[in-house]
């Protein structure tokens, strides 16, 4: 076995990876989709289909706002783009 490969349990712990099929079904329609580029900039498509783009520094501010949850991307993904922009303007 190649020691450089992650097993299924380890892959579930990878941040930013594709969610497990059961997780996709569980939250289908309740969360948006976060896509990061190589520079850390984020394109966020909310659960309604609205799209927002955020610089790496703006996304870091948003993530810090929900850091206490232990999984800020999860909680950010439940918010609409307009609401997220409102939060960002207050930070």
PDB file of C-alpha atoms in Angstrom:
ATOM      1  CA  UNK A   1       0.000   0.000   0.000  1.00  0.00           C
ATOM      2  CA  UNK A   2       1.276   3.484  -0.871  1.00  0.00           C
ATOM      3  CA  UNK A   3       1.826   5.294   2.440  1.00  0.00           C
ATOM      4  CA  UNK A   4       1.289   8.685   0.773  1.00  0.00           C
ATOM      5  CA  UNK A   5      -2.378   7.984   0.069  1.00  0.00           C
ATOM      6  CA  UNK A   6      -5.059   8.915   2.592  1.00  0.00           C
ATOM      7  CA  UNK A   7      -7.617   6.317   3.568  1.00  0.00           C
ATOM      8  CA  UNK A   8     -11.356   7.062   3.519  1.00  0.00           C
ATOM      9  CA  UNK A   9     -11.461   8.080   7.187  1.00  0.00           C
ATOM     10  CA  UNK A  10      -8.560  10.492   6.711  1.00  0.00           C
ATOM     11  CA  UNK A  11     -10.142  11.931   3.540  1.00  0.00           C
ATOM     12  CA  UNK A  12     -13.291  12.853   5.474  1.00  0.00           C
ATOM     13  CA  UNK A  13     -11.121  15.151   7.599  1.00  0.00           C
ATOM     14  CA  UNK A  14      -9.660  17.038   4.606  1.00  0.00           C
ATOM     15  CA  UNK A  15     -10.827  20.649   4.581  1.00  0.00           C
ATOM     16  CA  UNK A  16     -12.162  21.891   1.264  1.00  0.00           C
ATOM     17  CA  UNK A  17     -12.505  18.445  -0.257  1.00  0.00           C
ATOM     18  CA  UNK A  18     -15.651  17.182  -1.857  1.00  0.00           C
ATOM     19  CA  UNK A  19     -18.139  16.150   0.803  1.00  0.00           C
ATOM     20  CA  UNK A  20     -19.132  12.554   1.224  1.00  0.00           C
ATOM     21  CA  UNK A  21     -22.250  11.592  -0.772  1.00  0.00           C
ATOM     22  CA  UNK A  22     -24.293  11.126   2.411  1.00  0.00           C
ATOM     23  CA  UNK A  23     -23.388  14.665   3.534  1.00  0.00           C
ATOM     24  CA  UNK A  24     -24.420  16.083   0.156  1.00  0.00           C
ATOM     25  CA  UNK A  25     -27.810  14.354   0.438  1.00  0.00           C
ATOM     26  CA  UNK A  26     -28.237  15.418   4.074  1.00  0.00           C
ATOM     27  CA  UNK A  27     -27.729  19.119   3.332  1.00  0.00           C
ATOM     28  CA  UNK A  28     -28.960  19.251  -0.253  1.00  0.00           C
ATOM     29  CA  UNK A  29     -30.539  22.650  -0.866  1.00  0.00           C
ATOM     30  CA  UNK A  30     -29.602  24.000   2.562  1.00  0.00           C
ATOM     31  CA  UNK A  31     -26.059  25.170   1.834  1.00  0.00           C
ATOM     32  CA  UNK A  32     -24.127  27.032  -0.794  1.00  0.00           C
ATOM     33  CA  UNK A  33     -20.879  26.079  -2.487  1.00  0.00           C
ATOM     34  CA  UNK A  34     -17.472  27.596  -1.698  1.00  0.00           C
ATOM     35  CA  UNK A  35     -14.759  27.541  -4.370  1.00  0.00           C
ATOM     36  CA  UNK A  36     -11.237  28.819  -3.658  1.00  0.00           C
ATOM     37  CA  UNK A  37      -8.587  29.718  -6.191  1.00  0.00           C
ATOM     38  CA  UNK A  38      -4.834  29.265  -5.755  1.00  0.00           C
ATOM     39  CA  UNK A  39      -4.539  32.712  -4.140  1.00  0.00           C
ATOM     40  CA  UNK A  40      -7.224  32.077  -1.520  1.00  0.00           C
ATOM     41  CA  UNK A  41      -9.871  34.208  -3.228  1.00  0.00           C
ATOM     42  CA  UNK A  42     -13.358  32.751  -2.907  1.00  0.00           C
ATOM     43  CA  UNK A  43     -16.334  32.474  -5.212  1.00  0.00           C
ATOM     44  CA  UNK A  44     -19.370  31.617  -3.133  1.00  0.00           C
ATOM     45  CA  UNK A  45     -22.628  30.425  -4.656  1.00  0.00           C
ATOM     46  CA  UNK A  46     -25.360  30.522  -2.041  1.00  0.00           C
ATOM     47  CA  UNK A  47     -28.261  28.103  -1.711  1.00  0.00           C
ATOM     48  CA  UNK A  48     -30.439  30.368  -3.910  1.00  0.00           C
ATOM     49  CA  UNK A  49     -27.868  30.458  -6.722  1.00  0.00           C
ATOM     50  CA  UNK A  50     -26.633  34.018  -6.073  1.00  0.00           C
ATOM     51  CA  UNK A  51     -22.873  34.398  -6.518  1.00  0.00           C
ATOM     52  CA  UNK A  52     -20.461  36.524  -4.523  1.00  0.00           C
ATOM     53  CA  UNK A  53     -16.714  36.906  -4.964  1.00  0.00           C
ATOM     54  CA  UNK A  54     -14.429  37.645  -2.022  1.00  0.00           C
ATOM     55  CA  UNK A  55     -10.741  38.423  -1.704  1.00  0.00           C
ATOM     56  CA  UNK A  56      -8.666  36.155   0.491  1.00  0.00           C
ATOM     57  CA  UNK A  57      -8.507  38.875   3.165  1.00  0.00           C
ATOM     58  CA  UNK A  58     -12.288  39.432   3.134  1.00  0.00           C
ATOM     59  CA  UNK A  59     -12.893  35.691   3.405  1.00  0.00           C
ATOM     60  CA  UNK A  60     -10.446  35.539   6.314  1.00  0.00           C
ATOM     61  CA  UNK A  61     -12.503  38.233   8.086  1.00  0.00           C
ATOM     62  CA  UNK A  62     -15.704  36.268   7.499  1.00  0.00           C
ATOM     63  CA  UNK A  63     -14.067  33.041   8.657  1.00  0.00           C
ATOM     64  CA  UNK A  64     -12.759  34.744  11.803  1.00  0.00           C
ATOM     65  CA  UNK A  65     -16.303  35.926  12.547  1.00  0.00           C
ATOM     66  CA  UNK A  66     -17.481  32.299  12.756  1.00  0.00           C
ATOM     67  CA  UNK A  67     -14.227  30.738  13.986  1.00  0.00           C
ATOM     68  CA  UNK A  68     -15.832  29.981  17.357  1.00  0.00           C
ATOM     69  CA  UNK A  69     -17.971  27.325  15.647  1.00  0.00           C
ATOM     70  CA  UNK A  70     -14.962  25.206  14.738  1.00  0.00           C
ATOM     71  CA  UNK A  71     -16.183  25.033  11.112  1.00  0.00           C
ATOM     72  CA  UNK A  72     -16.731  28.552   9.790  1.00  0.00           C
ATOM     73  CA  UNK A  73     -17.131  27.492   6.140  1.00  0.00           C
ATOM     74  CA  UNK A  74     -20.059  25.282   7.099  1.00  0.00           C
ATOM     75  CA  UNK A  75     -21.899  28.138   8.799  1.00  0.00           C
ATOM     76  CA  UNK A  76     -20.996  30.690   6.138  1.00  0.00           C
ATOM     77  CA  UNK A  77     -22.441  28.339   3.511  1.00  0.00           C
ATOM     78  CA  UNK A  78     -25.883  28.600   5.146  1.00  0.00           C
ATOM     79  CA  UNK A  79     -26.065  32.362   4.587  1.00  0.00           C
ATOM     80  CA  UNK A  80     -27.286  34.165   1.469  1.00  0.00           C
ATOM     81  CA  UNK A  81     -24.797  36.325  -0.440  1.00  0.00           C
ATOM     82  CA  UNK A  82     -26.662  39.561   0.416  1.00  0.00           C
ATOM     83  CA  UNK A  83     -26.629  38.722   4.128  1.00  0.00           C
ATOM     84  CA  UNK A  84     -22.971  37.726   3.931  1.00  0.00           C
ATOM     85  CA  UNK A  85     -22.109  41.048   2.265  1.00  0.00           C
ATOM     86  CA  UNK A  86     -23.939  42.844   5.071  1.00  0.00           C
ATOM     87  CA  UNK A  87     -21.924  41.003   7.703  1.00  0.00           C
ATOM     88  CA  UNK A  88     -18.698  41.772   5.838  1.00  0.00           C
ATOM     89  CA  UNK A  89     -19.506  45.483   5.647  1.00  0.00           C
ATOM     90  CA  UNK A  90     -19.834  45.518   9.439  1.00  0.00           C
ATOM     91  CA  UNK A  91     -16.473  43.874  10.101  1.00  0.00           C
TER      92      UNK A  91
END
